[in-house]
Short mmCIF file of N, CA and C in Angstrom, two decimals:
data_model
loop_
_atom_site.label_atom_id
_atom_site.label_comp_id
_atom_site.label_asym_id
_atom_site.label_seq_id
_atom_site.Cartn_x
_atom_site.Cartn_y
_atom_site.Cartn_z
N UNK A 1 -14.04 -29.64 -4.70
CA UNK A 1 -14.09 -28.83 -3.49
C UNK A 1 -12.72 -28.28 -3.13
N UNK A 2 -11.68 -29.05 -3.39
CA UNK A 2 -10.32 -28.60 -3.07
C UNK A 2 -9.90 -27.38 -3.87
N UNK A 3 -10.38 -27.29 -5.11
CA UNK A 3 -10.05 -26.14 -5.95
C UNK A 3 -10.67 -24.87 -5.40
N UNK A 4 -11.90 -24.96 -4.94
CA UNK A 4 -12.58 -23.79 -4.39
C UNK A 4 -11.89 -23.32 -3.12
N UNK A 5 -11.44 -24.25 -2.30
CA UNK A 5 -10.71 -23.90 -1.07
C UNK A 5 -9.42 -23.18 -1.42
N UNK A 6 -8.71 -23.67 -2.41
CA UNK A 6 -7.45 -23.04 -2.81
C UNK A 6 -7.68 -21.64 -3.36
N UNK A 7 -8.73 -21.45 -4.13
CA UNK A 7 -9.04 -20.13 -4.68
C UNK A 7 -9.40 -19.17 -3.55
N UNK A 8 -10.22 -19.63 -2.60
CA UNK A 8 -10.60 -18.78 -1.47
C UNK A 8 -9.40 -18.38 -0.63
N UNK A 9 -8.49 -19.32 -0.38
CA UNK A 9 -7.29 -19.01 0.40
C UNK A 9 -6.40 -18.04 -0.36
N UNK A 10 -6.29 -18.21 -1.66
CA UNK A 10 -5.48 -17.29 -2.46
C UNK A 10 -6.03 -15.88 -2.45
N UNK A 11 -7.34 -15.75 -2.53
CA UNK A 11 -7.96 -14.42 -2.47
C UNK A 11 -7.74 -13.79 -1.10
N UNK A 12 -7.82 -14.58 -0.04
CA UNK A 12 -7.63 -14.05 1.31
C UNK A 12 -6.20 -13.54 1.51
N UNK A 13 -5.24 -14.18 0.89
CA UNK A 13 -3.84 -13.78 1.05
C UNK A 13 -3.51 -12.53 0.23
N UNK A 14 -4.35 -12.17 -0.72
CA UNK A 14 -4.09 -10.97 -1.53
C UNK A 14 -4.04 -9.70 -0.69
N UNK A 15 -4.55 -9.74 0.54
CA UNK A 15 -4.43 -8.59 1.43
C UNK A 15 -2.97 -8.26 1.69
N UNK A 16 -2.10 -9.25 1.64
CA UNK A 16 -0.67 -9.02 1.83
C UNK A 16 -0.07 -8.17 0.72
N UNK A 17 -0.61 -8.28 -0.46
CA UNK A 17 -0.13 -7.48 -1.59
C UNK A 17 -0.41 -6.00 -1.34
N UNK A 18 -1.61 -5.70 -0.92
CA UNK A 18 -1.95 -4.31 -0.62
C UNK A 18 -1.14 -3.75 0.53
N UNK A 19 -0.90 -4.57 1.53
CA UNK A 19 -0.10 -4.12 2.67
C UNK A 19 1.33 -3.83 2.25
N UNK A 20 1.89 -4.68 1.40
CA UNK A 20 3.26 -4.45 0.92
C UNK A 20 3.39 -3.17 0.12
N UNK A 21 2.43 -2.93 -0.75
CA UNK A 21 2.45 -1.70 -1.54
C UNK A 21 2.29 -0.49 -0.63
N UNK A 22 1.37 -0.58 0.33
CA UNK A 22 1.16 0.53 1.25
C UNK A 22 2.37 0.86 2.09
N UNK A 23 3.05 -0.16 2.59
CA UNK A 23 4.25 0.06 3.40
C UNK A 23 5.35 0.67 2.54
N UNK A 24 5.47 0.22 1.31
CA UNK A 24 6.48 0.79 0.41
C UNK A 24 6.25 2.26 0.13
N UNK A 25 5.00 2.61 -0.15
CA UNK A 25 4.68 4.02 -0.41
C UNK A 25 4.92 4.85 0.85
N UNK A 26 4.49 4.35 2.00
CA UNK A 26 4.66 5.09 3.24
C UNK A 26 6.13 5.31 3.57
N UNK A 27 6.95 4.30 3.34
CA UNK A 27 8.38 4.44 3.62
C UNK A 27 9.02 5.46 2.69
N UNK A 28 8.62 5.45 1.44
CA UNK A 28 9.15 6.43 0.49
C UNK A 28 8.77 7.85 0.88
N UNK A 29 7.52 8.04 1.27
CA UNK A 29 7.07 9.37 1.67
C UNK A 29 7.75 9.82 2.97
N UNK A 30 7.98 8.88 3.89
CA UNK A 30 8.67 9.24 5.13
C UNK A 30 10.11 9.64 4.85
N UNK A 31 10.75 8.96 3.92
CA UNK A 31 12.12 9.32 3.55
C UNK A 31 12.17 10.72 2.95
N UNK A 32 11.19 11.04 2.10
CA UNK A 32 11.12 12.38 1.53
C UNK A 32 10.89 13.43 2.61
N UNK A 33 10.02 13.11 3.57
CA UNK A 33 9.72 14.07 4.64
C UNK A 33 10.93 14.32 5.52
N UNK A 34 11.70 13.28 5.83
CA UNK A 34 12.90 13.45 6.64
C UNK A 34 13.95 14.25 5.86
N UNK A 35 14.01 14.03 4.57
CA UNK A 35 14.97 14.78 3.75
C UNK A 35 14.62 16.27 3.73
N UNK A 36 13.33 16.57 3.77
CA UNK A 36 12.91 17.98 3.75
C UNK A 36 13.01 18.64 5.12
N UNK A 37 12.67 17.88 6.17
CA UNK A 37 12.69 18.44 7.53
C UNK A 37 13.39 17.46 8.47
N UNK A 38 14.70 17.49 8.51
CA UNK A 38 15.43 16.55 9.37
C UNK A 38 15.11 16.70 10.85
N UNK A 39 14.72 17.89 11.27
CA UNK A 39 14.43 18.10 12.70
C UNK A 39 13.14 17.39 13.14
N UNK A 40 12.29 17.00 12.21
CA UNK A 40 11.04 16.31 12.54
C UNK A 40 11.16 14.80 12.39
N UNK A 41 12.37 14.30 12.38
CA UNK A 41 12.58 12.86 12.15
C UNK A 41 11.90 11.99 13.20
N UNK A 42 11.94 12.41 14.45
CA UNK A 42 11.33 11.61 15.52
C UNK A 42 9.84 11.42 15.33
N UNK A 43 9.13 12.50 15.05
CA UNK A 43 7.68 12.42 14.84
C UNK A 43 7.35 11.60 13.60
N UNK A 44 8.12 11.80 12.55
CA UNK A 44 7.87 11.08 11.30
C UNK A 44 8.10 9.59 11.50
N UNK A 45 9.16 9.23 12.21
CA UNK A 45 9.47 7.82 12.44
C UNK A 45 8.38 7.14 13.26
N UNK A 46 7.90 7.82 14.29
CA UNK A 46 6.84 7.23 15.12
C UNK A 46 5.58 6.98 14.30
N UNK A 47 5.19 7.95 13.50
CA UNK A 47 4.00 7.80 12.67
C UNK A 47 4.20 6.70 11.63
N UNK A 48 5.39 6.63 11.05
CA UNK A 48 5.68 5.59 10.06
C UNK A 48 5.60 4.20 10.68
N UNK A 49 6.16 4.03 11.85
CA UNK A 49 6.14 2.71 12.49
C UNK A 49 4.72 2.30 12.83
N UNK A 50 3.92 3.24 13.33
CA UNK A 50 2.52 2.93 13.64
C UNK A 50 1.75 2.55 12.39
N UNK A 51 1.93 3.30 11.32
CA UNK A 51 1.25 2.99 10.07
C UNK A 51 1.67 1.65 9.49
N UNK A 52 2.96 1.36 9.55
CA UNK A 52 3.45 0.07 9.04
C UNK A 52 2.90 -1.09 9.87
N UNK A 53 2.80 -0.90 11.17
CA UNK A 53 2.25 -1.96 12.02
C UNK A 53 0.79 -2.23 11.68
N UNK A 54 0.03 -1.19 11.45
CA UNK A 54 -1.38 -1.38 11.09
C UNK A 54 -1.52 -2.05 9.72
N UNK A 55 -0.69 -1.67 8.77
CA UNK A 55 -0.74 -2.29 7.45
C UNK A 55 -0.32 -3.76 7.52
N UNK A 56 0.68 -4.04 8.32
CA UNK A 56 1.15 -5.41 8.46
C UNK A 56 0.12 -6.27 9.17
N UNK A 57 -0.62 -5.68 10.11
CA UNK A 57 -1.69 -6.42 10.78
C UNK A 57 -2.75 -6.86 9.78
N UNK A 58 -3.04 -6.01 8.82
CA UNK A 58 -4.01 -6.36 7.79
C UNK A 58 -3.53 -7.57 6.99
N UNK A 59 -2.25 -7.59 6.66
CA UNK A 59 -1.70 -8.73 5.92
C UNK A 59 -1.76 -10.00 6.76
N UNK A 60 -1.47 -9.88 8.04
CA UNK A 60 -1.51 -11.06 8.92
C UNK A 60 -2.94 -11.58 9.05
N UNK A 61 -3.92 -10.67 9.13
CA UNK A 61 -5.32 -11.10 9.20
C UNK A 61 -5.70 -11.89 7.95
N UNK A 62 -5.28 -11.43 6.79
CA UNK A 62 -5.55 -12.16 5.56
C UNK A 62 -4.93 -13.54 5.55
N UNK A 63 -3.70 -13.63 6.06
CA UNK A 63 -3.01 -14.91 6.14
C UNK A 63 -3.73 -15.87 7.09
N UNK A 64 -4.16 -15.35 8.23
CA UNK A 64 -4.87 -16.19 9.20
C UNK A 64 -6.19 -16.68 8.63
N UNK A 65 -6.90 -15.81 7.94
CA UNK A 65 -8.16 -16.22 7.32
C UNK A 65 -7.92 -17.29 6.26
N UNK A 66 -6.84 -17.14 5.49
CA UNK A 66 -6.51 -18.17 4.50
C UNK A 66 -6.24 -19.51 5.16
N UNK A 67 -5.49 -19.49 6.26
CA UNK A 67 -5.23 -20.74 6.98
C UNK A 67 -6.52 -21.34 7.54
N UNK A 68 -7.38 -20.48 8.05
CA UNK A 68 -8.65 -20.98 8.57
C UNK A 68 -9.50 -21.60 7.46
N UNK A 69 -9.49 -21.00 6.29
CA UNK A 69 -10.25 -21.57 5.17
C UNK A 69 -9.71 -22.94 4.81
N UNK A 70 -8.40 -23.05 4.77
CA UNK A 70 -7.79 -24.33 4.39
C UNK A 70 -8.06 -25.40 5.44
N UNK A 71 -7.90 -25.06 6.71
CA UNK A 71 -8.03 -26.05 7.77
C UNK A 71 -9.49 -26.41 8.04
N UNK A 72 -10.35 -25.42 8.11
CA UNK A 72 -11.76 -25.67 8.49
C UNK A 72 -12.56 -26.35 7.38
N UNK A 73 -12.27 -26.04 6.14
CA UNK A 73 -13.08 -26.58 5.05
C UNK A 73 -12.55 -27.86 4.44
N UNK A 74 -11.47 -28.38 4.97
CA UNK A 74 -10.91 -29.61 4.43
C UNK A 74 -11.70 -30.82 4.83
#
């Protein structure tokens, strides 16, 4: 039973991988956009921060679910 719990928690944490890749791509694209249009830096930064927060929330949800799997099923 312990092995199944560990596998389930590991799969739940994989959401952090997707969030990390997404934030990296978004930051790269925002850097390119600021380089092309420096006058739009404020709008680009606001959108980037909002997008990063949403992506990071997804990673945190996966982490919380993994903890719940470990604690509840033990």
